[in-house]
Coordinates of C-alpha atoms and ligand atoms in Angstrom, one line a residue:
X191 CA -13.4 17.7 17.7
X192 CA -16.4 18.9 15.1
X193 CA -18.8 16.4 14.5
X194 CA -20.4 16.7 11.5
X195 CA -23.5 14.6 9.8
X196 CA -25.8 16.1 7.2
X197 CA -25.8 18.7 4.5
X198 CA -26.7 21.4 7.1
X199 CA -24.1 20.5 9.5
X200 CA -21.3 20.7 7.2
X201 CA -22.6 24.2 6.1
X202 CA -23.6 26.1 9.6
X203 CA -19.8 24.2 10.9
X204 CA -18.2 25.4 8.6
X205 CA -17.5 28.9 9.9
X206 CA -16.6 27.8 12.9
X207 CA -14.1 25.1 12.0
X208 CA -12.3 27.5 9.8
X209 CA -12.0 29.5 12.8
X210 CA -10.9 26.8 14.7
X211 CA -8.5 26.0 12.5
X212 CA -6.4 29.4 12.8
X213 CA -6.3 28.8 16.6
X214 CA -6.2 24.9 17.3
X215 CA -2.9 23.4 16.7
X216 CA -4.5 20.2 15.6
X217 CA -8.4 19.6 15.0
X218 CA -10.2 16.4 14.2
X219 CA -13.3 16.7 11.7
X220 CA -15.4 13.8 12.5
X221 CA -18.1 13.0 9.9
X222 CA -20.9 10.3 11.3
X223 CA -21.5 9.6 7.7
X224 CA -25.4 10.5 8.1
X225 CA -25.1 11.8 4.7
X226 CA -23.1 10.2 2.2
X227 CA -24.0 11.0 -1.3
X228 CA -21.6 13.1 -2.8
X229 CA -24.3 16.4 -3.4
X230 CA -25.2 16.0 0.5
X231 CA -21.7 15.9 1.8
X232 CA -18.3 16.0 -0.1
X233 CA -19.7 19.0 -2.3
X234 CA -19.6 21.0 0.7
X235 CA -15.9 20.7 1.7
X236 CA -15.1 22.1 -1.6
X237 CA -17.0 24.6 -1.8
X238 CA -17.0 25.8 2.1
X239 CA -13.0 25.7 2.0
X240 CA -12.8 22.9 4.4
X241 CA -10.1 20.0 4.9
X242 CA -11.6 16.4 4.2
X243 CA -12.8 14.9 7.6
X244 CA -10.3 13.5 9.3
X245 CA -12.8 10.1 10.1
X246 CA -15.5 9.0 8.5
X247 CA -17.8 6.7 11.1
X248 CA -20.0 5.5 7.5
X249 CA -23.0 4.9 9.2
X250 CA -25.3 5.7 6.2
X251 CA -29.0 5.4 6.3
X252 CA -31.4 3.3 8.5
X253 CA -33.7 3.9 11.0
X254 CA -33.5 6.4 14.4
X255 CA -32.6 3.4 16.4
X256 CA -30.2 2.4 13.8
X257 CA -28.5 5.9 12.9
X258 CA -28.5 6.6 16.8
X259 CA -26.6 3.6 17.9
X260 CA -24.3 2.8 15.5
X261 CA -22.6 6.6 15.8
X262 CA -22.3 5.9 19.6
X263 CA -20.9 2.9 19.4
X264 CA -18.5 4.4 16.6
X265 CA -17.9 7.7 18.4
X266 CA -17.7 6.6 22.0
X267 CA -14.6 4.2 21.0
X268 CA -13.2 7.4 18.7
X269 CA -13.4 9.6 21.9
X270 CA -11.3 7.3 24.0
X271 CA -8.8 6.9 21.4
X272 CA -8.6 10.6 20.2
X273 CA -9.3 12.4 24.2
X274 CA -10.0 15.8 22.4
X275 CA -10.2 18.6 24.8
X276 CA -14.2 19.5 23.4
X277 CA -16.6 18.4 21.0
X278 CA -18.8 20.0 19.1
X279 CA -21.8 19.5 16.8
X280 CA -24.2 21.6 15.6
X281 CA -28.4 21.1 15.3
X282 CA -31.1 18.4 16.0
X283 CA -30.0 15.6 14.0
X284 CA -29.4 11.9 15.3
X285 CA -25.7 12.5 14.2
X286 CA -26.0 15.2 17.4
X287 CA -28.5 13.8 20.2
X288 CA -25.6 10.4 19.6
X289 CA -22.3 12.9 20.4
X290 CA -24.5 14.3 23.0
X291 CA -25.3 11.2 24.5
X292 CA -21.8 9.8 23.7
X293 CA -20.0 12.9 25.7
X294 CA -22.6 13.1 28.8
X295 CA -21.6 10.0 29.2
X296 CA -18.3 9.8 29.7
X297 CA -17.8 13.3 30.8
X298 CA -16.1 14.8 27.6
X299 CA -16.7 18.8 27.5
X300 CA -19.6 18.8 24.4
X301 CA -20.2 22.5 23.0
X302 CA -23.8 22.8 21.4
X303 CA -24.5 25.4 18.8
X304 CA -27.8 26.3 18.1
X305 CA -28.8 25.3 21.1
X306 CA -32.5 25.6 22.6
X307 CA -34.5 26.3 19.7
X308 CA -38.1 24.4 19.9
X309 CA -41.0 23.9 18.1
X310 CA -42.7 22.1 20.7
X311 CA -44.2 19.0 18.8
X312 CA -43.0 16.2 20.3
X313 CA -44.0 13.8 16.9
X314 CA -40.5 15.8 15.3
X315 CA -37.2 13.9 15.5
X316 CA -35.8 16.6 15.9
X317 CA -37.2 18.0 18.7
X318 CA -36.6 14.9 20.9
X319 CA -32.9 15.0 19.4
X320 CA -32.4 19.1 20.6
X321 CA -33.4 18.0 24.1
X322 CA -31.0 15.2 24.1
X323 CA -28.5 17.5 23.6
X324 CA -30.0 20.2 26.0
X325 CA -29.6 17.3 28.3
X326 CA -25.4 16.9 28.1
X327 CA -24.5 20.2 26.7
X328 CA -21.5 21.8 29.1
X329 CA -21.6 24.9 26.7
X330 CA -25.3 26.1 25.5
X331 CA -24.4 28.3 22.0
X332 CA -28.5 29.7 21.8
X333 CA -29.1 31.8 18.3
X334 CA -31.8 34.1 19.8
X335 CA -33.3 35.5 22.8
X336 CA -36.2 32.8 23.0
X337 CA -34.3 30.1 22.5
X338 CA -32.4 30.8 25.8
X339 CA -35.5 31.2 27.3
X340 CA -36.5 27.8 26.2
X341 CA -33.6 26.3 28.1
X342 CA -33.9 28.2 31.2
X343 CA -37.5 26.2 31.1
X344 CA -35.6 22.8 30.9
X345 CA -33.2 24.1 33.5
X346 CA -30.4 24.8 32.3
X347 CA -28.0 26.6 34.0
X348 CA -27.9 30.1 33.3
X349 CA -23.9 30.1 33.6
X350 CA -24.0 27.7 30.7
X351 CA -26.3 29.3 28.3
X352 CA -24.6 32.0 25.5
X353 CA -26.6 34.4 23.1
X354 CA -24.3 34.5 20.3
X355 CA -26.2 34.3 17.0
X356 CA -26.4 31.7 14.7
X357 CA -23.9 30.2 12.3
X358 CA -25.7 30.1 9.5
X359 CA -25.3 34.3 9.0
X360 CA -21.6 33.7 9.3
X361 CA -22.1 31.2 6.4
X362 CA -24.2 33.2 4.4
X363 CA -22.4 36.4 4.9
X364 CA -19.2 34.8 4.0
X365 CA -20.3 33.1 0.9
X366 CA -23.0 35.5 -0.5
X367 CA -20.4 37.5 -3.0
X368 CA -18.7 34.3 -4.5
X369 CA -21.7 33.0 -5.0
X370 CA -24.0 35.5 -6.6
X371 CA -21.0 35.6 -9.2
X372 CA -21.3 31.7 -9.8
X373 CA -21.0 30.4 -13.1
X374 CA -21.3 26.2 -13.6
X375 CA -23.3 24.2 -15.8
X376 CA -26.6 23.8 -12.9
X377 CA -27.2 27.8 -12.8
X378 CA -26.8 27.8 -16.6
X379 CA -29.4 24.8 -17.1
X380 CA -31.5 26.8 -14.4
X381 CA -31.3 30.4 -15.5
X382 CA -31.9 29.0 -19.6
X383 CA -34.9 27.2 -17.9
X384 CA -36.4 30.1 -16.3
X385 CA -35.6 32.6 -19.3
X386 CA -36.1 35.9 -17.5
X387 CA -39.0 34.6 -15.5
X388 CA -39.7 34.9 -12.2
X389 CA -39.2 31.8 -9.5
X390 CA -40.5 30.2 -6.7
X391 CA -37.4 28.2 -4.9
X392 CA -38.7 25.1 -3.3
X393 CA -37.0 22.2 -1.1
X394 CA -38.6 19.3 1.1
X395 CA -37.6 16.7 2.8
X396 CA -39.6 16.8 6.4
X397 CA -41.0 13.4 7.0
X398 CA -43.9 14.9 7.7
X399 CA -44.1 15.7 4.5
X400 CA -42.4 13.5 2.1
X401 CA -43.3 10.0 4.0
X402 CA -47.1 10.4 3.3
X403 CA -48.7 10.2 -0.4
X404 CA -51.3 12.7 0.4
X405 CA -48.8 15.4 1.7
X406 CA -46.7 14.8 -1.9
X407 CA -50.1 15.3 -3.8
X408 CA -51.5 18.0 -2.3
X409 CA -47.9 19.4 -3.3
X410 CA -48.2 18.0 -7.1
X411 CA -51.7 19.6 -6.9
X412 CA -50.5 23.6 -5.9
X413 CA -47.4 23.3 -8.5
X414 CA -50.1 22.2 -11.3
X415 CA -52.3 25.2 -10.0
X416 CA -49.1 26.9 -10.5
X417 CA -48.8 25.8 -13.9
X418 CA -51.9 27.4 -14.9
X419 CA -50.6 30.8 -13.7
X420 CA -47.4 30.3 -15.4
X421 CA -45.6 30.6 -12.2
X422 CA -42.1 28.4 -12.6
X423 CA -40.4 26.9 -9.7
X424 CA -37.0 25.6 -9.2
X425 CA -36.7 22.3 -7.0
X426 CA -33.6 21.0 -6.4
X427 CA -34.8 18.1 -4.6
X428 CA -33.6 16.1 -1.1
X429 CA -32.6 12.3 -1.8
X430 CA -35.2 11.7 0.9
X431 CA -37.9 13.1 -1.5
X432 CA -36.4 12.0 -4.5
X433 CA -36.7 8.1 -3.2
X434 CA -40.4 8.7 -1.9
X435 CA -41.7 10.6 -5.2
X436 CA -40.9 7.8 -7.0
X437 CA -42.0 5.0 -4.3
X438 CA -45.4 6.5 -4.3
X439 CA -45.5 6.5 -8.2
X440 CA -45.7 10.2 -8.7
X441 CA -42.9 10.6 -10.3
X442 CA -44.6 10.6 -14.0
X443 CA -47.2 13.3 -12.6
X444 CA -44.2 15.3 -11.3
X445 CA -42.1 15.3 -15.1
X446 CA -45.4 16.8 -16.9
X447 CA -45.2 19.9 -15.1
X448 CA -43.6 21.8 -17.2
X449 CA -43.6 25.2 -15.2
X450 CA -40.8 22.7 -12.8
X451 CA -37.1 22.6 -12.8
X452 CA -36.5 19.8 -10.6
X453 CA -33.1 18.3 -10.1
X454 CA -30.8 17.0 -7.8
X455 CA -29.4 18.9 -4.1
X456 CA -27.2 22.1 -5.8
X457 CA -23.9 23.0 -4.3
X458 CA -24.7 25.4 -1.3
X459 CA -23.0 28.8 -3.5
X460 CA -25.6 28.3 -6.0
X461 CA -28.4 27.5 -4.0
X462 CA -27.9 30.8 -2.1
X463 CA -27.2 32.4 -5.5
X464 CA -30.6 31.4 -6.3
X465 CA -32.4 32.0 -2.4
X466 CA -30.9 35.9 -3.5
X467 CA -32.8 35.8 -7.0
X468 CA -35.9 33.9 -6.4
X469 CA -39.2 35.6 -5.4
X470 CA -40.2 33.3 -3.0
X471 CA -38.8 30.4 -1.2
X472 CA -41.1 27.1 -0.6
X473 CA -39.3 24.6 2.1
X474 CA -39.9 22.7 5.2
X475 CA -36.1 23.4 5.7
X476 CA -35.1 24.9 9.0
X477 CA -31.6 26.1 7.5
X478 CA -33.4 27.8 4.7
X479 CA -35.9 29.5 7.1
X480 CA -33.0 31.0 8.3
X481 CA -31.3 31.9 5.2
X482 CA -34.5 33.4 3.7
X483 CA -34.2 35.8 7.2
X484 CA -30.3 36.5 6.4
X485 CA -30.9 37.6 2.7
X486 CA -34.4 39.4 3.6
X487 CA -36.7 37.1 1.6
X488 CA -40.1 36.1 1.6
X489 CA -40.7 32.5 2.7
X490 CA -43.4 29.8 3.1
X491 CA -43.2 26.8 5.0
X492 CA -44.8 23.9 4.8
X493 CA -45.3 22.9 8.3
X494 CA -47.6 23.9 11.2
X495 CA -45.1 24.8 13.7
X496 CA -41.5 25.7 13.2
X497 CA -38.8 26.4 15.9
X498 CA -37.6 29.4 14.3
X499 CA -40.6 31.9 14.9
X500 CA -38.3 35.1 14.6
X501 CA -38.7 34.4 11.1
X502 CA -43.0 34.5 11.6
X503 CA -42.5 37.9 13.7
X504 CA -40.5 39.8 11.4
X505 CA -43.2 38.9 8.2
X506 CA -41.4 37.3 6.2
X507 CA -42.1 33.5 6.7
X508 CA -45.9 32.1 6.8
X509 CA -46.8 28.6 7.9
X510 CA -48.6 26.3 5.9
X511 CA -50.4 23.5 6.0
X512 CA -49.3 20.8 2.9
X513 CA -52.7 21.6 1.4
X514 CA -53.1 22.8 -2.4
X515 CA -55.7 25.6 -1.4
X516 CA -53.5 26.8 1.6
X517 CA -50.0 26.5 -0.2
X518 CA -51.3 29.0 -3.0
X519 CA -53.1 31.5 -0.7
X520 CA -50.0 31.9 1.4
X521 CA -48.2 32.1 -1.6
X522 CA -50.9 35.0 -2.7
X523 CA -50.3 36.4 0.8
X524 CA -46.3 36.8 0.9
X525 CA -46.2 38.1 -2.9
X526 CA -48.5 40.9 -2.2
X527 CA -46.6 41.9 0.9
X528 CA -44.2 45.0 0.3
X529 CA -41.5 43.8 2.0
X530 CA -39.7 47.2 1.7
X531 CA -42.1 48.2 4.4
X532 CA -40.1 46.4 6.9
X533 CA -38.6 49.4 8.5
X534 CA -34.7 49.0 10.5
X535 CA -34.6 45.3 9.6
X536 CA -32.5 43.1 11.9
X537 CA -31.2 39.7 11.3
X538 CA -32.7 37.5 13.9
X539 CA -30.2 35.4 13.8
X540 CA -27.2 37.7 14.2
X541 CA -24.9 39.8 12.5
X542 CA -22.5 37.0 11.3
X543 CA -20.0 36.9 14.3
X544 CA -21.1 33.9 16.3
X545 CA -18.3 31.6 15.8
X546 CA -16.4 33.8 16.6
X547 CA -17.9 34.7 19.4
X548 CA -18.2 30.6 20.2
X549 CA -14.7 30.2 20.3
X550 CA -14.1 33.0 22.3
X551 CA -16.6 31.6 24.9
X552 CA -14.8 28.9 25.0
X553 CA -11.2 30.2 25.3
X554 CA -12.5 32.2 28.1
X555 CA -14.7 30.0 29.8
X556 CA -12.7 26.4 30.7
X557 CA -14.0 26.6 33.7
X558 CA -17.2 24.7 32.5
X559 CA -15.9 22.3 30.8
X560 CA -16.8 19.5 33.1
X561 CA -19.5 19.1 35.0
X562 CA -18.8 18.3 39.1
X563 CA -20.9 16.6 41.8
X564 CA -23.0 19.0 43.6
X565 CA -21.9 19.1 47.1
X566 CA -25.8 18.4 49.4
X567 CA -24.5 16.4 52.0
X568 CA -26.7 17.9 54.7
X569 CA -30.0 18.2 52.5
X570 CA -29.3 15.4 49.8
X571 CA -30.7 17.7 47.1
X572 CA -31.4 20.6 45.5
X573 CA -35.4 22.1 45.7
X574 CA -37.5 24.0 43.7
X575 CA -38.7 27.2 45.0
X576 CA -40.3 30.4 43.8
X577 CA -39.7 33.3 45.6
X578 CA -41.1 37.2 44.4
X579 CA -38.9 40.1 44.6
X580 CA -39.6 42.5 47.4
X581 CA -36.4 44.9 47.2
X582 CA -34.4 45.0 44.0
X583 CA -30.5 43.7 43.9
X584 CA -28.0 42.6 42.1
X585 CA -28.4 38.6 40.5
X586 CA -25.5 37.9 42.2
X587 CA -26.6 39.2 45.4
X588 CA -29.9 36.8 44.9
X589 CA -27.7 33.7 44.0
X590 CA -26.1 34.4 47.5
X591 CA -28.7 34.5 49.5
X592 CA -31.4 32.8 47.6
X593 CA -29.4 30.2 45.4
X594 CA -29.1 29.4 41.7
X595 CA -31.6 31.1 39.7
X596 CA -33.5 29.0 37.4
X597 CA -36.3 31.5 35.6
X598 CA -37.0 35.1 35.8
X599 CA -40.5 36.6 35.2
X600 CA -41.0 40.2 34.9
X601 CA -44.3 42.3 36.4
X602 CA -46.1 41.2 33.1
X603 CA -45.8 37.4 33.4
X604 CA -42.7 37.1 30.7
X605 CA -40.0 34.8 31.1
X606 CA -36.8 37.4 30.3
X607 CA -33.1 36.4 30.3
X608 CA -31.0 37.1 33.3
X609 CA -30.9 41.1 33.7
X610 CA -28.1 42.2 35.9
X611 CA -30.7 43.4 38.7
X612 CA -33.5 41.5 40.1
X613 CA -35.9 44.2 40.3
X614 CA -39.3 44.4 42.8
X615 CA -42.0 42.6 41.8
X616 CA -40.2 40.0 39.6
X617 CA -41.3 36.5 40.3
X618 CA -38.1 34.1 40.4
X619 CA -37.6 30.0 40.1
X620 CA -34.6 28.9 41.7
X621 CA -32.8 26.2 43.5
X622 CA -32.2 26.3 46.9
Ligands
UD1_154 C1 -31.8 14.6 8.3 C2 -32.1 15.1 9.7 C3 -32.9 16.4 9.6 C4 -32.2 17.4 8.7 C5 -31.8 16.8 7.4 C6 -31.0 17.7 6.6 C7 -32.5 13.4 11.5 C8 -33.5 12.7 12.2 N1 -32.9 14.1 10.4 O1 -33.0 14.3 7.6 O2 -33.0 16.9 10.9 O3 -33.0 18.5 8.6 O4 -31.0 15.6 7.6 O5 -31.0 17.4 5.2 O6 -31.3 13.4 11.8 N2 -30.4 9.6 1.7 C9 -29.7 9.4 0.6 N3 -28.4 9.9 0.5 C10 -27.9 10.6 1.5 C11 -28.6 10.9 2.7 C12 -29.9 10.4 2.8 O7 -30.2 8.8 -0.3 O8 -26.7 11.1 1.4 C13 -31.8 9.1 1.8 C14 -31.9 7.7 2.4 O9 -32.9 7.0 1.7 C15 -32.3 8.0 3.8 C16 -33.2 9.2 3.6 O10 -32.6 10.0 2.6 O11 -33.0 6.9 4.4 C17 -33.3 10.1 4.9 O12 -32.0 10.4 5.4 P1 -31.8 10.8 6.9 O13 -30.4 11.3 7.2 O14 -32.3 9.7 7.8 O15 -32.8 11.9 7.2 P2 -33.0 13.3 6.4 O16 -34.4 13.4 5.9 O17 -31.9 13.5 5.5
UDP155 N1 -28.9 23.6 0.5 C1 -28.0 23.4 -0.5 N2 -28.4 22.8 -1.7 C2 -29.6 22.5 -1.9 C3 -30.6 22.7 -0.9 C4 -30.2 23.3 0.3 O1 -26.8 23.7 -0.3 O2 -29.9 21.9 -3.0 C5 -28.4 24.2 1.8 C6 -29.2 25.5 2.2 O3 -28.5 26.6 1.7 C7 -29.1 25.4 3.7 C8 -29.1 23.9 4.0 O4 -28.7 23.3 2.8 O5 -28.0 26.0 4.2 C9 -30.4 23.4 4.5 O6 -30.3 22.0 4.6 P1 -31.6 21.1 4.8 O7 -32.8 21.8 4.3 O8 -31.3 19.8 4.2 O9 -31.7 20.8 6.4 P2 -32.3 21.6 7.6 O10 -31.8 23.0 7.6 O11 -33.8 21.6 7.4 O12 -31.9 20.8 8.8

């Protein structure tokens, strides 16, 4: 079973439910209804070649509370009906800490990709929502290197935790070609509009950004400073944003600009038709960070943290605070950079294979589909305990002796992932 919520979900599940489907005999596509207008959901099946859900739970909008309880009420009574073998979902959104919290439960196998990425601010839904699922997860699906790291530190089970890349390449990758050769009437409205110019792509919908009037001006204030330069940017804009621009009365400010395009959420092959052709991409999208890292393109994001900082390393994303003056000097800073410079570029994110390295995992690995009782009669539990390396061996050597290894820290102080020998002088968390 794929669970599937928001615009993002459908995209970065996609890949892997198209794999699914040449190996499953029967797969259920179950769609929380997080998302419902038909540019942040349907639009997607279409273009991402995937069958209509096979449920719909229709919970729509509402608050966390609201969103979070309704889908496990909706799902937990789908699970019992349906007892799929494994359930997957994808991300930090409530449609995913409720199937995590549904399948923990109840003891269902739940498989979570992109798993362990953090931006460590605790005042993000999201955040809370990705430990949620840390929580439950039997299979851990990590993107990169750090983000296993991140769930070593929450103690997870090594055995558990898979580098395989994230989704979103296999999307992109997959798509890319179709959709640089788009033709419809949005990229001919666009491309009219922009007339051989130059672009600056821009999305929002971060509730830290579009749920506060001063945020949404200081935006309004850097595309007006825009204006004067005759920069023009495209901004297909999030419902989200869309309902709060014109709550807050800004809407009339917004339509005078006349350096913007904005318009309604775009079909994903000609939003990545336009990430490829744009100079620079404006968002407090996670997805898009990613994308902008896939298709080598400079980004700025309107946030002060972000749980992707690959994206940071490799130059080509910049945080920003949702400031006029700041937005346009990072916007100076990433349009001077020669980005050519960046010599051996690799995607951070992969190389496009991770569902089908996901699905492997799972074929291969049954065996942790469910979780058992730990077996402490004489000691009642599990402890703590930090032992240093004095003579090197093999990890499972120390597992035998020792016991299950939580964290590994090399001579320098680094957390590193699990290396097949323990070497001298390596400091080591474990359970004994
Ligand atoms: C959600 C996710 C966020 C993800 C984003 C992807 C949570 C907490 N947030 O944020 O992690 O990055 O999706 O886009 O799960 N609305 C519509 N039509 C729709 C959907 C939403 O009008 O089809 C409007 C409603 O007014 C709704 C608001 O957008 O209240 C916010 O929607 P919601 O799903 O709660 O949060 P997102 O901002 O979309
Ligand atoms: N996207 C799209 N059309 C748009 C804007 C974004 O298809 O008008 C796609 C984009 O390519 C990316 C995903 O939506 O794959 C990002 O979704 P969003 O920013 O809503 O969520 P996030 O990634 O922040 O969770």
């Amino acid at each position: 079973m794929f669970v599937i919520g928001t615009r993002p979900e459908i995209i970065k599940m996609a890949p892997l439910i198209r794999e699914g489907l040449t190996r499953y005999s029967q797969i259920y596509l179950v769609h929380t209804g997080q998302h419902y207008d038909h540019n942040m959901s349907q639009t997607f099946f279409k273009s991402l070649n995937l069958p209509p859900p096979t449920y719909n739970l229709e919970v729509g909008s509402g608050s966390h509370a609201y969103q979070l309880s309704e889908i496990i009420i909706k799902l937990e009574k789908l699970i019992f009906k349906i007892q799929p073998d494994i359930v997957f979902a994808q991300g930090d959104t409530n449609s995913v800490a409720a199937t995590a919290l549904v399948c923990g439960k109840i003891n269902v196998p739940f498989a979570h990709v992109e798993a362990g990425i953090r931006s460590f601010d605790m005042t993000m839904p999201e955040e809370i929502n990705r430990k949620i699922a840390a929580v439950t997860a039997n299979y851990h699906f990590a993107p990169t290197k750090q983000a296993v790291i991140n769930l070593l530190t929450e103690g997870v089970n090594h055995n558990r935790i898979f580098l395989t890349g994230n989704t979103i390449v296999d999307a992109t990758l997959q798509h890319i070609e179709i959709a640089e050769k788009i033709k419809n009437k949005d990229i001919e409205d666009i491309f009219n509009f922009l007339d051989g110019s130059d672009f600056i792509l821009c999305t929002l919908h971060r509730q830290s950004n579009v749920n506060n009037k001063e945020s949404l001006k200081e935006i309004l204030r850097a595309f007006q400073i825009l204006q004067k330069r005759g920069i023009k940017i495209i901004f297909p804009c999030h419902p989200r944003t869309i309902k709060q621009i014109k709550k807050l009365n800004l809407d009339k400010e917004f339509k005078k600009l006349t350096n913007l395009y904005l318009c309604d959420p775009l079909d994903y092959l000609s939003f990545i038709k336009l990430i490829k052709e744009c100079s620079l991409i404006l968002t407090d999208s996670g997805g898009i960070q990613e994308e902008a890292a896939t298709l080598k393109k400079k980004c700025v994001t309107l946030r002060t943290n972000t749980e992707r900082p690959e994206t940071i390393e490799i130059g080509l994303n910049v945080l920003s605070k949702t400031i006029a003056e700041d937005i346009i000097a990072n916007i100076d800073l990433q349009l001077s950079k020669d980005i050519s410079k960046i010599k051996n570029y690799k995607n951070p994110y992969g190389d496009g294979t991770a569902s089908k390295k996901i699905l492997d995992i799972i074929e291969e690995r049954r065996d942790l589909s469910k979780y058992y009782p730990p077996n402490l009669e004489e000691v009642g539990s599990y402890k703590v305990r930090l032992h240093t390396v004095t003579k090197s061996m093999s990890n499972e050597d120390f597992e035998k002796n020792y016991g299950q290894i939580l964290m590994i820290f090399n001579k320098e102080g680094d957390a590193i992932l699990l290396p097949e020998v323990v070497k001298e002088g390596y400091s080591i968390i474990y359970l004994a």
